[in-house]
XYZ file of C-alpha atoms in Angstrom:
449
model
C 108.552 145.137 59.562
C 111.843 143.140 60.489
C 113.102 145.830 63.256
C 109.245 145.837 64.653
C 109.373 141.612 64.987
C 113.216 141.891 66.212
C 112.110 144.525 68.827
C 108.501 142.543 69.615
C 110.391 139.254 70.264
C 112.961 140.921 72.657
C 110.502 142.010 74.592
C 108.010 139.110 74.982
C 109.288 136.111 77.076
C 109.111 132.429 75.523
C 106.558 130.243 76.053
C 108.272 127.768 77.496
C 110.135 130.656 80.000
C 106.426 131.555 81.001
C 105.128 128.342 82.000
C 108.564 127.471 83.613
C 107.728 131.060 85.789
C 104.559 129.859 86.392
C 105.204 126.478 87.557
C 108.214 127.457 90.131
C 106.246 130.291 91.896
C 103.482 128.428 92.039
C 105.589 125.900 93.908
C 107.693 128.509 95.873
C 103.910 129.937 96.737
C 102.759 127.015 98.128
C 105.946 126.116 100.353
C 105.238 129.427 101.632
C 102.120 129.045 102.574
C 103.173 125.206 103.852
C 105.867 127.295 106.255
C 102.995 130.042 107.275
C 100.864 127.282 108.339
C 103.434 125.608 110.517
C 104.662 128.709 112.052
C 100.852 130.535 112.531
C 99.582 127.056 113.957
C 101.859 124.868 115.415
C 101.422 121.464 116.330
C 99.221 121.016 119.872
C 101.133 119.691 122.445
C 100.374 115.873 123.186
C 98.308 114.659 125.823
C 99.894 113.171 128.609
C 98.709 110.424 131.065
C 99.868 109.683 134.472
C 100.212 105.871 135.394
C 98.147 106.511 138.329
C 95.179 108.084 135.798
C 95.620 104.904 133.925
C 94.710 102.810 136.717
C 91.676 104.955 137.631
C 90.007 103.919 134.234
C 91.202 100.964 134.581
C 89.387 100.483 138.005
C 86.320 102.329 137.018
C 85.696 101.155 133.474
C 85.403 104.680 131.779
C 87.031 107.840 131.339
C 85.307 110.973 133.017
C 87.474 112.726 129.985
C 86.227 110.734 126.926
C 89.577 110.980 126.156
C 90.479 107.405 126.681
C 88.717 104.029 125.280
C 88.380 100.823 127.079
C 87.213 97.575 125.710
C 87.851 94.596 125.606
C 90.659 92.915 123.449
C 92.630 89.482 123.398
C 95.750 88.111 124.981
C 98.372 90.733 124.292
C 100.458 89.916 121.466
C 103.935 88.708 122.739
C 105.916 89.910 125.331
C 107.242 93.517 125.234
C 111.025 93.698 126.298
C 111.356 97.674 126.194
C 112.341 99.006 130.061
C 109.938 101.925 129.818
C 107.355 100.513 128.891
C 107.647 97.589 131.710
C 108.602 100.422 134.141
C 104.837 101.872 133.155
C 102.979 98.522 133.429
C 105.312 98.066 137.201
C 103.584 101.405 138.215
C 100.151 100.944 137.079
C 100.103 96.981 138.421
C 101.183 98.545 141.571
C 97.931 100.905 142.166
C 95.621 98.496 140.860
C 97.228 95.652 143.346
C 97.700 93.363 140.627
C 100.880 91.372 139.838
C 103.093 92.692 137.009
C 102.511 90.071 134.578
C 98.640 91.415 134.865
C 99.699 94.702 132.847
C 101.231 94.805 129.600
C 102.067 98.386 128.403
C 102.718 99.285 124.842
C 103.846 102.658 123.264
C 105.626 103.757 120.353
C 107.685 106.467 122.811
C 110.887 104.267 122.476
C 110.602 104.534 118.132
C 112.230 107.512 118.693
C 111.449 110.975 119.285
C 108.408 112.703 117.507
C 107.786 115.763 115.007
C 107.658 117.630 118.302
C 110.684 116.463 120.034
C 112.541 117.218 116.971
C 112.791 120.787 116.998
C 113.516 120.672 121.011
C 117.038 121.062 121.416
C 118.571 118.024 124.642
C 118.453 119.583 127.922
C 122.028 120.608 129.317
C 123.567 118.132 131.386
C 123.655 119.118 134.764
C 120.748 121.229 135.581
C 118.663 120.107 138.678
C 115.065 121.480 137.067
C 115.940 119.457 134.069
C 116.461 116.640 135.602
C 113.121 116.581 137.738
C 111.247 117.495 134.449
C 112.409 114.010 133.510
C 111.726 112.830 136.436
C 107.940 113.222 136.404
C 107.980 112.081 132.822
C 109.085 108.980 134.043
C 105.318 107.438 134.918
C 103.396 109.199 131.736
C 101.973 107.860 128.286
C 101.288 109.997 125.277
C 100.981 109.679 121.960
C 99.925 105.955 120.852
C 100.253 104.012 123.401
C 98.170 100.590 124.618
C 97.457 98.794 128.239
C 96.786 95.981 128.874
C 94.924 95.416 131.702
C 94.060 91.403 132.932
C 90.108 90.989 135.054
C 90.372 88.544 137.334
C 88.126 86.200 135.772
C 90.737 85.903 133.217
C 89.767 88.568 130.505
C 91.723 91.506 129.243
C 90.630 94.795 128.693
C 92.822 97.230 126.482
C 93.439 101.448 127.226
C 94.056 103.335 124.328
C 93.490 107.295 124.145
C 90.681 108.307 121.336
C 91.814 109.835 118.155
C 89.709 112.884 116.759
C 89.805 113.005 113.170
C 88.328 116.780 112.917
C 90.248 118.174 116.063
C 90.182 121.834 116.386
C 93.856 121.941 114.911
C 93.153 119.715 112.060
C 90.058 121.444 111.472
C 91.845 125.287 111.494
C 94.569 123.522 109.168
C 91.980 121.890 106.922
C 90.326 125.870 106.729
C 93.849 127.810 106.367
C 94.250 125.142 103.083
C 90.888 125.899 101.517
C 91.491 129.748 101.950
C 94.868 129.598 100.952
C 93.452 127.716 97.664
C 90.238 130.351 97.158
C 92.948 132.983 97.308
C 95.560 131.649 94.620
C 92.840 130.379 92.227
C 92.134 134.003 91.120
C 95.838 134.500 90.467
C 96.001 131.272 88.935
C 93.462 131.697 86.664
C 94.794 135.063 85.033
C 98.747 133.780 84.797
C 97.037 130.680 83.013
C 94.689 132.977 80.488
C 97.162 135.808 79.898
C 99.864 132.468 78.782
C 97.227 130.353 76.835
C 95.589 134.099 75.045
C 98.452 134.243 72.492
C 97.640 130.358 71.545
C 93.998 130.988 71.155
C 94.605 134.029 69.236
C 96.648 132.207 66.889
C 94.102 129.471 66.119
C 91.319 132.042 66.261
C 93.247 133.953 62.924
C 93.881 130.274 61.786
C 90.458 129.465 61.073
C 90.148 132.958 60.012
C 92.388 132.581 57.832
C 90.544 129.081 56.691
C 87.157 131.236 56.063
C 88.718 133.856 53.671
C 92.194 132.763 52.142
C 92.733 136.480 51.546
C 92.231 137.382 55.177
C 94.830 140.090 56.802
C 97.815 138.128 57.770
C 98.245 137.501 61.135
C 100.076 140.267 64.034
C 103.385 138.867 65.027
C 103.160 139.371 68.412
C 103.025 137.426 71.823
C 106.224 134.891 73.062
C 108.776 134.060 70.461
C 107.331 131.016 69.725
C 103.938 132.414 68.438
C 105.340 135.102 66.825
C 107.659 132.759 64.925
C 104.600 130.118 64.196
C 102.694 133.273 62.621
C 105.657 134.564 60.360
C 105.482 131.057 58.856
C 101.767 131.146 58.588
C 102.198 134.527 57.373
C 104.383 133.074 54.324
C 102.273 130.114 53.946
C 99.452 132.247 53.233
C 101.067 134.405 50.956
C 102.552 131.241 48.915
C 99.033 129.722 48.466
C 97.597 132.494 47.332
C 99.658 133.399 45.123
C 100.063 129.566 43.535
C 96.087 130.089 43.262
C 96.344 133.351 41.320
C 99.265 132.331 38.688
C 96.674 129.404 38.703
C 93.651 131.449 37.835
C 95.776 133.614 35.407
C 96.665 130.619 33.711
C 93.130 129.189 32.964
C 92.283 132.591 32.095
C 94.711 133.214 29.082
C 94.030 130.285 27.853
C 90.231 130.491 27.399
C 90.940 133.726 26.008
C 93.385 132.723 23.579
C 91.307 129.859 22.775
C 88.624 132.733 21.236
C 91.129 133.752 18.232
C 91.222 129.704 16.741
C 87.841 129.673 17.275
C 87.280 132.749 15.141
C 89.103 131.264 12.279
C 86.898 128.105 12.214
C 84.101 129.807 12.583
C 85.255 131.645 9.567
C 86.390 128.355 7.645
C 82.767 127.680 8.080
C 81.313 129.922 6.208
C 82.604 127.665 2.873
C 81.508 124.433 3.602
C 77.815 122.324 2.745
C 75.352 123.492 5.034
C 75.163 120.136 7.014
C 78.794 120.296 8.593
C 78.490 124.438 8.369
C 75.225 123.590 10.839
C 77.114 121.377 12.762
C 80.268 123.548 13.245
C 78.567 126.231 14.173
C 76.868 125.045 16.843
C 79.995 123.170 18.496
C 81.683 126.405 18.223
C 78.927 128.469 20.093
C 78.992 125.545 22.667
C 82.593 125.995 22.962
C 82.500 129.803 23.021
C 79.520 129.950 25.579
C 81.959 127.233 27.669
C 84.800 129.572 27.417
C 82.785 132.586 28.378
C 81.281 130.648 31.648
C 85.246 129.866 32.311
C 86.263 133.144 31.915
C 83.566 134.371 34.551
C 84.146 132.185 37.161
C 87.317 133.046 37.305
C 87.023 136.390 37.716
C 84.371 135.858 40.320
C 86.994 133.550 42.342
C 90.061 135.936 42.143
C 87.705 139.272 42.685
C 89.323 141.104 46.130
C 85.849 141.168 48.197
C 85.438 142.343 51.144
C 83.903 140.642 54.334
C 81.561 142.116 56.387
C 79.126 141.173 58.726
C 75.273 140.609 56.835
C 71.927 139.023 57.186
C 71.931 135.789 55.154
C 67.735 135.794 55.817
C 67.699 138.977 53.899
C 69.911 137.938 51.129
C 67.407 135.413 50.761
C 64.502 137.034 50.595
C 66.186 139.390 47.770
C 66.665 136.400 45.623
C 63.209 134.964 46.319
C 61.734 138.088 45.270
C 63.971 138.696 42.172
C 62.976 134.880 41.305
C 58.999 135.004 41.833
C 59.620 138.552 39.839
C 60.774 136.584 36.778
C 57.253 134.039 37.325
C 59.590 131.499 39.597
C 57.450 129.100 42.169
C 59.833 130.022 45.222
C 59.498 130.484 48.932
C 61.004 131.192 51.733
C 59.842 129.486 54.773
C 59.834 132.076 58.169
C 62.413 132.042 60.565
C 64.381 134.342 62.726
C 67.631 136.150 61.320
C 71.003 134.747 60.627
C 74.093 137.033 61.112
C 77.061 136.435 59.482
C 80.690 137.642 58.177
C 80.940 137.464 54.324
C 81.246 138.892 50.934
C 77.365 139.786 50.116
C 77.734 139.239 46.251
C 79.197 136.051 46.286
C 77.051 134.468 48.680
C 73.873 135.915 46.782
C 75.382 134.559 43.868
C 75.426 131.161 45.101
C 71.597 131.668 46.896
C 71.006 132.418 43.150
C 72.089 129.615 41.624
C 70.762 127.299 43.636
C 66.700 128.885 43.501
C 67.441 128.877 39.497
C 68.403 125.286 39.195
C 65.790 124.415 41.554
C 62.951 125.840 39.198
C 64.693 125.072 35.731
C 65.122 121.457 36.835
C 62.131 121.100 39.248
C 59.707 123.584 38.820
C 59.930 125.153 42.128
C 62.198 125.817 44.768
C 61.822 126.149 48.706
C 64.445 127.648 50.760
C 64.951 126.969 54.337
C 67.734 128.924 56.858
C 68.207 127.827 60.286
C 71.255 128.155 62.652
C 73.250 125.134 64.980
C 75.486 126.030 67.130
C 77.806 127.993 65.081
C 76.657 126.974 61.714
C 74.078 128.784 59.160
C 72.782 125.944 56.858
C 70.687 127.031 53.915
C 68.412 123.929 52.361
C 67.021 124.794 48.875
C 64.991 121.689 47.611
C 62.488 121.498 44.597
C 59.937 118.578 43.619
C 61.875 117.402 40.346
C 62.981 114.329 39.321
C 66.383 114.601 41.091
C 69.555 112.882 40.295
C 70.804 109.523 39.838
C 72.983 108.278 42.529
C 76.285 108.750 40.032
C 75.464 111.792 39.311
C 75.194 113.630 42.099
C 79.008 112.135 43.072
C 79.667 114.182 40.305
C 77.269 117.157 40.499
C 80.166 119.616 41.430
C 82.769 118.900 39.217
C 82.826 121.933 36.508
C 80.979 121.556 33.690
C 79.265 118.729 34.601
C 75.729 117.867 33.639
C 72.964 115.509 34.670
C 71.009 116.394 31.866
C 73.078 115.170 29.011
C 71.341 117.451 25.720
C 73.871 119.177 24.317
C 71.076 122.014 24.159
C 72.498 124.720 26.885
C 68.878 125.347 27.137
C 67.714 122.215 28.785
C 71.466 121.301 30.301
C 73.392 124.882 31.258
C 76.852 125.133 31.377
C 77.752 123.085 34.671
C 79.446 125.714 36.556
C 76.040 126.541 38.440
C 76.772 123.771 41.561
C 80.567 124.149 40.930
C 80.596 128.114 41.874
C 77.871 127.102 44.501
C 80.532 125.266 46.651
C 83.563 127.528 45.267
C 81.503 130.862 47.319
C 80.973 128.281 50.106
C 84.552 126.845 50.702
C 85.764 130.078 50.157
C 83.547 131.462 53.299
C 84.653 128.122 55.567
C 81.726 126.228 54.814
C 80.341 123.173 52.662
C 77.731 122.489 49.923
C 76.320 118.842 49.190
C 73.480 117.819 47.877
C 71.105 114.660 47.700
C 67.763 113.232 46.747
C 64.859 113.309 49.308
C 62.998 110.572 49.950
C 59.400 112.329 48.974
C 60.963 113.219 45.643
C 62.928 116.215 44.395
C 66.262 117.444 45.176
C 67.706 118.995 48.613
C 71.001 120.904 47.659
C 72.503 122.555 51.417
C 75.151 124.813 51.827
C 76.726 124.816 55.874
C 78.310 128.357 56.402
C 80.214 129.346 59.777
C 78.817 132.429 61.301
């Protein structure tokens, strides 16, 4: 089993190794993708407006275009000292026939160059073409950019070109994003499930494990990590079950060797008066009866059973009928059926302890199975006195009893509700009980299914 876990770690990665993997593609992926989109869809080139276009809008009011806005503004906001810029507003004054100070052009061309201009190498020095290229730049705007423009009655109106929020080449980026996302999600999804499976099969055999103590240990498989968490699990489970055995063995031998002193008195006995002979005896069948009820549950908690999946409804009906065979008032009230993984004896043990305290102490017993969620509850109540409210703190504790006769006749032994919640911890669940408010007593066992 060592070599098998030695060879099973080697070749499983570590957790931690997996969702480091997973985190650095996923970023390398996307960086792709970021490059793809740059190099399938470039930036569109900007816009650019002639000084002599400017004053045509200017003039007219409007933009054939729609690409420019004018409206009007304020006085512009201080004097602007770049050369290019008051080489524009020279130009555009000029073909509107209004003096200089009448045109005030602002642009962010002189911030330096842009995204585009970046990845344009400087045109050699020297080269005619070049230099008229530049040359015809010299009266354009593009990008953001603002003119000024004074009316003669005083007012100014400002130029600025319209931003589109969803141009085409936003839009197509905006699309190649979503794809890109609608395609990795897939991927995502199954690196994400195939890391997190080992985690949820090791709380999935964890509460397992918490159903039936004596529940095959867990596979030590998975990343290192897991596999390491389970050997220790593994060992944990083994360690408590084994303190719970010596445990049980221990109560055991010592009810039985508590039969041979028992013997002997019961022998002494047989010599003295017939009041304390009376007496004697009957404390010693008490104690024997005690010892035998000890002895039984004992065995019934330490017997290997074996889960399998059942139908809790007809367990119920089984004990019902057995019960109304013996002349019991009990019913079953109709419902659909409950499937479940347990050990059939045990839990019909505890059905049957239940429907028999229900008619010993109250006559009669109704039992009621429904399922929430993933819960079977089971609701035996009965139309008896019920208990006082410090006595049903107590109602589980062994060999406890409400009804304090020292008759085992009209009191039991008290192991009845103590076995009751012994079968249903053992199975993951809960018993409790309580008074209800029309009278009686509602006793409910909670079961995971």
């Amino acid at each position: 089993m060592t070599a098998d876990r030695t060879v099973d770690l080697r070749r499983s990665w570590p957790l931690f190794l997996r969702i480091f993997s997973l985190m650095l593609g996923t970023v390398i992926l996307v960086q792709l993708l970021n490059f793809g989109a740059f190099l399938l869809m470039p930036p569109p080139a900007p816009v650019i407006y002639t000084t002599s276009r400017i004053a045509m809008v200017a003039q007219s009011g409007r933009d054939p275009t729609k690409r420019l806005a004018i409206e009007e503004t304020g006085t512009p906001r201080g004097p602007n000292h770049d050369a290019r810029d008051l080489a524009l507003g020279h130009l555009i004054a000029t073909d509107l026939h209004l003096p200089e100070t009448a045109v005030v052009v602002q642009s962010d061309q002189h911030k330096g160059p842009t995204i585009i201009g970046a990845f344009h190498p400087p045109p050699p020095m020297g080269m005619a073409d070049e230099r008229r290229r530049h040359r015809a730049m010299d009266d354009a705007l593009f990008g953001d950019f603002r003119v000024y423009v004074q009316q003669p009655d005083g007012r100014w109106h400002v130029i600025t070109p319209i931003d589109h929020m969803l141009s085409p080449w936003r839009m197509r980026f905006v699309l190649w994003f979503v794809l890109a996302a609608v395609g990795i999600a897939p991927l995502a999804w199954a690196m994400s499930r195939r890391i997190a499976k080992p985690i949820a099969l090791f709380a999935a055999a964890a509460d397992r494990l918490g159903r039936d103590p004596r529940a095959a240990p867990l596979t030590l498989s998975g990343p290192s990590e897991i596999a390491e968490a389970a050997a220790s699990f593994n060992q944990m489970q083994e360690r408590l079950n084994r303190y719970v055995e010596d445990r049980t063995t221990l109560i055991a031998a010592v009810a039985h060797d508590l039969r041979t002193p028992l013997m002997r008195l019961s022998l002494r006995l047989e010599k003295a008066p017939d009041a304390i002979r009376l007496a004697g005896e009957e404390d010693i069948r008490e104690m024997s009866e005690r010892i035998g009820a000890a002895m039984a549950f004992v065995r019934e908690m330490t017997r290997h059973a074996r889960r399998q999946r059942l139908d809790l409804r007809s367990l119920a009906e089984s004990v019902a009928t057995d019960a109304a065979d013996r002349g019991g008032d009990v019913t079953l009230l109709p419902g659909p059926a409950i499937s479940m993984e347990g050990d059939a004896p045990s839990l019909k043990a505890l059905l049957t302890n239940l429907v028999t305290n229900a008619v010993h102490y109250g006559g009669s017993a109704q039992i009621a199975l429904r399922r929430e969620r993933d819960v079977a509850i089971v609701e035996v109540s009965d139309n008896g006195p019920g208990m006082a409210p410090s006595d049903l703190v107590r109602a589980f504790e062994p060999f406890f009893r409400a009804e304090r006769s020292r008759n085992r006749d009209t009191g039991g032994t008290g192991l009845g509700l103590a076995s009751v919640r012994a079968v249903a911890r053992a199975h993951g669940g809960e018993a409790t009980v309580e008074n209800r408010p029309t009278g009686g007593l509602l006793a409910r066992v909670t079961l995971p299914v």
